[in-house]
């Protein structure tokens, strides 16, 4: 079953002569439980695609259906609720608050949502922190942890509501390769547990760990790669295949 279906999505920015289609009639289907990467040059529309599929951005035309619901048929409250309950977002830098410790940062959105169940929320946050290897850092301020640890906290926060889909916009972009690998271990676990995962990345090593790569250029998906062919191959082989494909299509 499809988790997300985007059909003929068009999004333009700018006025007059300067107006440009950032999504130029993109159609894509993301299956339930899929692990997908989006690659492409800067400005090719990767973030815009993610925002469109998550209902964060309005389209000029085209449709998106998420878990069988047409996003354009929802009012802003319904859309916000769908996003809160079914989607999680992770960005390049976790946008956490400086005057709160890691645990409080992670629970804050959930507590705002449901003040009655603070104990349950804290228990879930601690479980996620332990799973992502930051259990012992709960009392630290966000200025007292590393970039990789901060990113783990961002992932915990995104997972608080048990989303069906996790979107990541260059979630490893600010990390060294070791931390990036550890973050990808976490995304792989999330995927293995059945969550749909969709990540924008420039990094062939990151993309090689997914199942399917969408390549964008000038507002279109110009190519796609299924990594199922490389099941059982070494990571070096997978990375080699991704790099070759990137070279072939010139990104
Ligand atoms: N709110 C906006 N107003 C005007 N132009 C925008 C807006 N958002 C994006 N754009 C333009 O749309 C194009 C695609 O942007 P997008 O952020 O989707 O690219 P991207 O592939 O994510 O790039 P990067 O890899 O640099 O993050 C860019 O040319 C960008 O300048
Ligand atoms: Mg972007």
CSV table of C-alpha atoms and ligand atoms in Angstrom, one decimal:
chain,number,residue,atom,x,y,z
A,1,UNK,CA,0.0,0.0,0.0
A,2,UNK,CA,1.1,3.5,-0.7
A,3,UNK,CA,1.8,5.7,2.3
A,4,UNK,CA,2.2,8.9,0.3
A,5,UNK,CA,1.2,9.5,-3.3
A,6,UNK,CA,2.1,12.8,-5.0
A,7,UNK,CA,0.5,13.3,-8.3
A,8,UNK,CA,1.6,16.0,-10.9
A,9,UNK,CA,2.8,18.3,-8.1
A,10,UNK,CA,3.6,21.9,-9.3
A,11,UNK,CA,5.1,24.6,-7.1
A,12,UNK,CA,6.5,27.8,-8.4
A,13,UNK,CA,8.2,30.7,-6.7
A,14,UNK,CA,8.9,34.3,-7.9
A,15,UNK,CA,7.0,36.7,-10.0
A,16,UNK,CA,6.8,37.6,-13.7
A,17,UNK,CA,9.9,36.7,-15.7
A,18,UNK,CA,11.6,35.4,-12.6
A,19,UNK,CA,8.8,32.9,-11.9
A,20,UNK,CA,10.2,29.4,-11.8
A,21,UNK,CA,8.8,26.0,-11.2
A,22,UNK,CA,10.6,24.4,-8.3
A,23,UNK,CA,8.4,21.3,-8.6
A,24,UNK,CA,7.6,20.8,-12.3
A,25,UNK,CA,4.9,18.3,-12.3
A,26,UNK,CA,6.4,15.7,-10.0
A,27,UNK,CA,4.6,12.4,-9.4
A,28,UNK,CA,5.9,9.9,-6.8
A,29,UNK,CA,4.6,7.0,-4.7
A,30,UNK,CA,6.1,6.1,-1.4
A,31,UNK,CA,5.1,2.7,-0.1
A,32,UNK,CA,4.3,2.0,3.5
A,33,UNK,CA,7.5,1.1,5.3
A,34,UNK,CA,9.8,2.2,2.5
A,35,UNK,CA,13.3,3.7,3.2
A,36,UNK,CA,13.9,6.3,0.5
A,37,UNK,CA,16.6,8.9,-0.2
A,38,UNK,CA,16.3,12.0,-2.3
A,39,UNK,CA,19.5,13.3,-4.0
A,40,UNK,CA,20.1,16.1,-6.4
A,41,UNK,CA,22.0,19.4,-6.8
A,42,UNK,CA,21.4,22.4,-4.6
A,43,UNK,CA,18.2,24.1,-5.7
A,44,UNK,CA,16.8,21.1,-7.5
A,45,UNK,CA,13.7,21.0,-5.3
A,46,UNK,CA,14.5,18.3,-2.7
A,47,UNK,CA,13.3,20.3,0.3
A,48,UNK,CA,10.3,21.6,-1.6
A,49,UNK,CA,9.4,18.0,-2.4
A,50,UNK,CA,9.6,16.9,1.2
A,51,UNK,CA,7.5,19.9,2.3
A,52,UNK,CA,4.9,19.2,-0.4
A,53,UNK,CA,4.6,15.5,0.6
A,54,UNK,CA,4.2,16.4,4.2
A,55,UNK,CA,1.6,19.1,3.6
A,56,UNK,CA,3.9,21.8,5.0
A,57,UNK,CA,3.8,23.7,1.7
A,58,UNK,CA,0.8,24.5,-0.5
A,59,UNK,CA,1.0,23.3,-4.1
A,60,UNK,CA,0.0,25.4,-7.1
A,61,UNK,CA,-1.5,22.3,-8.6
A,62,UNK,CA,-1.4,18.5,-8.2
A,63,UNK,CA,-2.4,16.4,-5.3
A,64,UNK,CA,-0.9,14.6,-2.4
A,65,UNK,CA,-2.5,11.8,-0.5
A,66,UNK,CA,-1.1,10.7,2.8
A,67,UNK,CA,-2.3,7.4,4.3
A,68,UNK,CA,-5.3,7.5,2.0
A,69,UNK,CA,-6.3,11.1,2.8
A,70,UNK,CA,-6.2,13.9,0.2
A,71,UNK,CA,-4.2,16.7,1.9
A,72,UNK,CA,-5.9,19.4,0.0
A,73,UNK,CA,-9.2,18.4,1.4
A,74,UNK,CA,-8.1,19.1,5.0
A,75,UNK,CA,-8.4,22.4,6.7
A,76,UNK,CA,-5.3,23.8,8.4
A,77,UNK,CA,-6.3,22.4,11.8
A,78,UNK,CA,-6.8,18.9,10.4
A,79,UNK,CA,-3.6,19.2,8.5
A,80,UNK,CA,-1.7,20.3,11.6
A,81,UNK,CA,-3.2,17.4,13.5
A,82,UNK,CA,-2.2,14.9,10.8
A,83,UNK,CA,1.3,16.2,10.8
A,84,UNK,CA,1.6,16.0,14.6
A,85,UNK,CA,0.2,12.5,14.9
A,86,UNK,CA,1.6,10.8,11.8
A,87,UNK,CA,4.7,12.6,10.7
A,88,UNK,CA,8.1,13.4,12.3
A,89,UNK,CA,10.7,15.8,11.0
A,90,UNK,CA,14.4,15.9,11.4
A,91,UNK,CA,16.5,18.7,10.0
A,92,UNK,CA,20.2,19.3,9.5
A,93,UNK,CA,20.4,21.1,12.8
A,94,UNK,CA,17.9,20.2,15.6
A,95,UNK,CA,16.1,23.3,16.6
A,96,UNK,CA,16.2,22.9,20.3
A,97,UNK,CA,15.8,25.5,23.0
A,98,UNK,CA,18.9,26.8,24.7
A,99,UNK,CA,17.5,27.2,28.2
A,100,UNK,CA,16.1,23.6,28.4
A,101,UNK,CA,17.9,20.4,29.0
A,102,UNK,CA,17.8,17.5,26.4
A,103,UNK,CA,14.9,15.6,28.1
A,104,UNK,CA,12.8,18.7,28.4
A,105,UNK,CA,13.4,19.7,24.8
A,106,UNK,CA,12.4,16.2,23.7
A,107,UNK,CA,9.1,16.2,25.7
A,108,UNK,CA,8.1,19.8,25.2
A,109,UNK,CA,5.9,19.5,22.0
A,110,UNK,CA,4.3,16.3,23.3
A,111,UNK,CA,3.6,17.9,26.7
A,112,UNK,CA,2.1,20.9,25.1
A,113,UNK,CA,-0.2,18.6,23.2
A,114,UNK,CA,-1.3,16.5,26.1
A,115,UNK,CA,-0.6,17.9,29.5
A,116,UNK,CA,-2.4,15.1,31.3
A,117,UNK,CA,0.0,12.4,30.4
A,118,UNK,CA,3.3,13.9,31.4
A,119,UNK,CA,4.5,10.6,33.1
A,120,UNK,CA,3.8,8.6,30.0
A,121,UNK,CA,5.5,11.2,27.8
A,122,UNK,CA,8.6,11.2,30.0
A,123,UNK,CA,8.7,7.4,30.0
A,124,UNK,CA,8.6,7.3,26.2
A,125,UNK,CA,11.3,10.0,25.9
A,126,UNK,CA,13.6,8.1,28.2
A,127,UNK,CA,13.0,4.9,26.3
A,128,UNK,CA,13.9,6.7,23.0
A,129,UNK,CA,16.9,8.4,24.5
A,130,UNK,CA,18.2,5.1,25.7
A,131,UNK,CA,17.6,3.5,22.3
A,132,UNK,CA,19.5,6.3,20.6
A,133,UNK,CA,22.3,6.2,23.1
A,134,UNK,CA,21.8,9.5,24.9
A,135,UNK,CA,20.1,8.2,28.1
A,136,UNK,CA,22.8,9.6,30.3
A,137,UNK,CA,22.5,13.1,28.8
A,138,UNK,CA,19.0,13.9,29.8
A,139,UNK,CA,19.9,16.7,32.2
A,140,UNK,CA,22.5,18.3,29.9
A,141,UNK,CA,21.9,21.7,28.3
A,142,UNK,CA,22.0,21.6,24.5
A,143,UNK,CA,25.2,23.5,24.6
A,144,UNK,CA,26.8,20.7,26.5
A,145,UNK,CA,26.5,17.9,24.0
A,146,UNK,CA,28.0,17.1,20.6
A,147,UNK,CA,26.4,17.7,17.2
A,148,UNK,CA,25.7,14.0,16.9
A,149,UNK,CA,24.1,13.8,20.3
A,150,UNK,CA,22.0,16.8,19.5
A,151,UNK,CA,20.8,15.2,16.3
A,152,UNK,CA,19.9,12.1,18.3
A,153,UNK,CA,17.8,14.3,20.6
A,154,UNK,CA,16.1,15.8,17.5
A,155,UNK,CA,15.3,12.3,16.3
A,156,UNK,CA,13.9,11.4,19.7
A,157,UNK,CA,11.7,14.4,19.6
A,158,UNK,CA,10.5,13.5,16.1
A,159,UNK,CA,9.6,10.0,17.3
A,160,UNK,CA,7.7,11.0,20.4
A,161,UNK,CA,4.3,10.8,18.7
A,162,UNK,CA,5.1,7.4,17.0
A,163,UNK,CA,4.8,8.8,13.5
A,164,UNK,CA,4.1,6.6,10.5
A,165,UNK,CA,6.6,8.6,8.4
A,166,UNK,CA,9.9,10.3,9.3
A,167,UNK,CA,11.1,13.0,7.0
A,168,UNK,CA,14.8,14.0,7.2
A,169,UNK,CA,16.2,17.0,5.4
A,170,UNK,CA,19.9,16.4,5.3
A,171,UNK,CA,19.8,14.9,8.8
A,172,UNK,CA,23.5,13.9,8.7
A,173,UNK,CA,24.6,17.0,6.7
A,174,UNK,CA,26.3,18.7,9.7
A,175,UNK,CA,27.9,15.6,11.1
A,176,UNK,CA,31.3,13.8,10.6
A,177,UNK,CA,31.2,10.5,8.8
A,178,UNK,CA,31.3,8.4,12.0
A,179,UNK,CA,28.4,10.3,13.6
A,180,UNK,CA,26.5,10.2,10.3
A,181,UNK,CA,26.9,6.4,10.3
A,182,UNK,CA,25.5,6.2,13.8
A,183,UNK,CA,22.6,8.4,12.9
A,184,UNK,CA,21.9,6.1,9.9
A,185,UNK,CA,22.0,3.1,12.3
A,186,UNK,CA,19.1,4.8,14.1
A,187,UNK,CA,17.2,5.5,10.9
A,188,UNK,CA,17.7,1.9,9.8
A,189,UNK,CA,16.3,0.7,13.1
A,190,UNK,CA,13.3,3.0,12.7
A,191,UNK,CA,12.7,1.6,9.2
A,192,UNK,CA,13.1,-1.9,10.4
A,193,UNK,CA,10.4,-1.3,13.0
A,194,UNK,CA,8.0,-0.5,10.1
A,195,UNK,CA,8.2,3.3,9.9
A,196,UNK,CA,8.4,4.9,6.4
A,197,UNK,CA,11.6,6.9,6.2
A,198,UNK,CA,12.4,9.6,3.6
A,199,UNK,CA,15.7,11.4,3.7
A,200,UNK,CA,17.3,14.1,1.6
A,201,UNK,CA,21.1,13.7,1.4
A,202,UNK,CA,24.1,14.6,-0.6
A,203,UNK,CA,26.1,11.7,0.8
A,204,UNK,CA,26.4,8.5,-1.2
A,205,UNK,CA,27.2,6.6,2.0
A,206,UNK,CA,23.9,7.7,3.5
A,207,UNK,CA,21.9,7.0,0.4
A,208,UNK,CA,23.5,3.6,-0.1
A,209,UNK,CA,21.9,2.5,3.2
A,210,UNK,CA,18.3,3.1,1.9
A,211,UNK,CA,16.2,1.0,-0.4
A,212,UNK,CA,15.4,3.4,-3.1
A,213,UNK,CA,16.9,6.7,-4.3
A,214,UNK,CA,15.1,9.5,-6.1
A,215,UNK,CA,17.3,11.8,-8.1
A,216,UNK,CA,16.1,15.3,-8.7
A,217,UNK,CA,17.2,18.0,-11.1
A,218,UNK,CA,15.4,21.3,-12.0
A,219,UNK,CA,12.2,20.4,-10.2
A,220,UNK,CA,11.8,16.9,-11.6
A,221,UNK,CA,12.7,13.4,-10.6
A,222,UNK,CA,15.0,12.5,-13.4
A,223,UNK,CA,16.0,9.1,-12.3
A,224,UNK,CA,15.4,6.5,-9.7
A,225,UNK,CA,17.5,3.6,-8.3
A,226,UNK,CA,16.3,0.5,-6.4
A,227,UNK,CA,18.9,-0.8,-4.1
A,228,UNK,CA,17.1,-4.2,-3.7
A,229,UNK,CA,19.4,-5.4,-6.6
A,230,UNK,CA,22.3,-4.9,-4.2
A,231,UNK,CA,20.8,-6.9,-1.3
A,232,UNK,CA,23.6,-8.9,0.3
A,233,UNK,CA,26.3,-6.9,-1.4
A,234,UNK,CA,28.9,-5.2,0.7
A,235,UNK,CA,28.4,-1.5,1.7
A,236,UNK,CA,31.3,-0.6,-0.6
A,237,UNK,CA,29.5,-2.1,-3.5
A,238,UNK,CA,26.4,-0.3,-2.7
A,239,UNK,CA,28.2,3.0,-2.3
A,240,UNK,CA,30.0,2.4,-5.6
A,241,UNK,CA,26.7,1.8,-7.4
A,242,UNK,CA,25.3,5.0,-6.0
A,243,UNK,CA,28.3,7.0,-6.9
A,244,UNK,CA,28.4,5.6,-10.4
A,245,UNK,CA,24.7,6.5,-10.8
A,246,UNK,CA,25.4,10.1,-9.5
A,247,UNK,CA,28.2,10.5,-12.0
A,248,UNK,CA,26.0,9.1,-14.8
A,249,UNK,CA,23.3,11.7,-14.3
A,250,UNK,CA,25.8,14.4,-13.4
A,251,UNK,CA,25.1,15.3,-9.8
B,1,LIG,N1,10.0,30.3,-0.2
B,1,LIG,C1,10.7,30.5,-1.3
B,1,LIG,N2,10.6,31.6,-2.1
B,1,LIG,C2,11.3,31.7,-3.2
B,1,LIG,N3,12.0,30.7,-3.7
B,1,LIG,C3,12.1,29.6,-3.0
B,1,LIG,C4,11.5,29.4,-1.8
B,1,LIG,N4,11.8,28.1,-1.3
B,1,LIG,C5,12.6,27.6,-2.3
B,1,LIG,N5,12.8,28.4,-3.3
B,1,LIG,C6,13.7,28.2,-4.5
B,1,LIG,O1,13.3,26.9,-5.0
B,1,LIG,C7,14.4,26.2,-5.5
B,1,LIG,C8,14.4,24.8,-4.8
B,1,LIG,O2,14.6,25.0,-3.5
B,1,LIG,P1,14.8,23.7,-2.5
B,1,LIG,O3,15.0,24.3,-1.2
B,1,LIG,O4,13.7,22.8,-2.7
B,1,LIG,O5,16.1,23.1,-3.1
B,1,LIG,P2,17.0,21.9,-2.5
B,1,LIG,O6,17.1,20.9,-3.6
B,1,LIG,O7,16.5,21.5,-1.2
B,1,LIG,O8,18.4,22.6,-2.3
B,1,LIG,P3,19.5,22.5,-1.2
B,1,LIG,O9,20.2,21.2,-1.5
B,1,LIG,O10,20.4,23.7,-1.4
B,1,LIG,O11,18.8,22.5,0.1
B,1,LIG,C9,15.6,27.1,-5.1
B,1,LIG,O12,16.0,27.7,-6.3
B,1,LIG,C10,15.1,28.0,-4.1
B,1,LIG,O13,15.8,29.2,-4.2
B,2,LIG,MG1,17.2,21.7,0.8
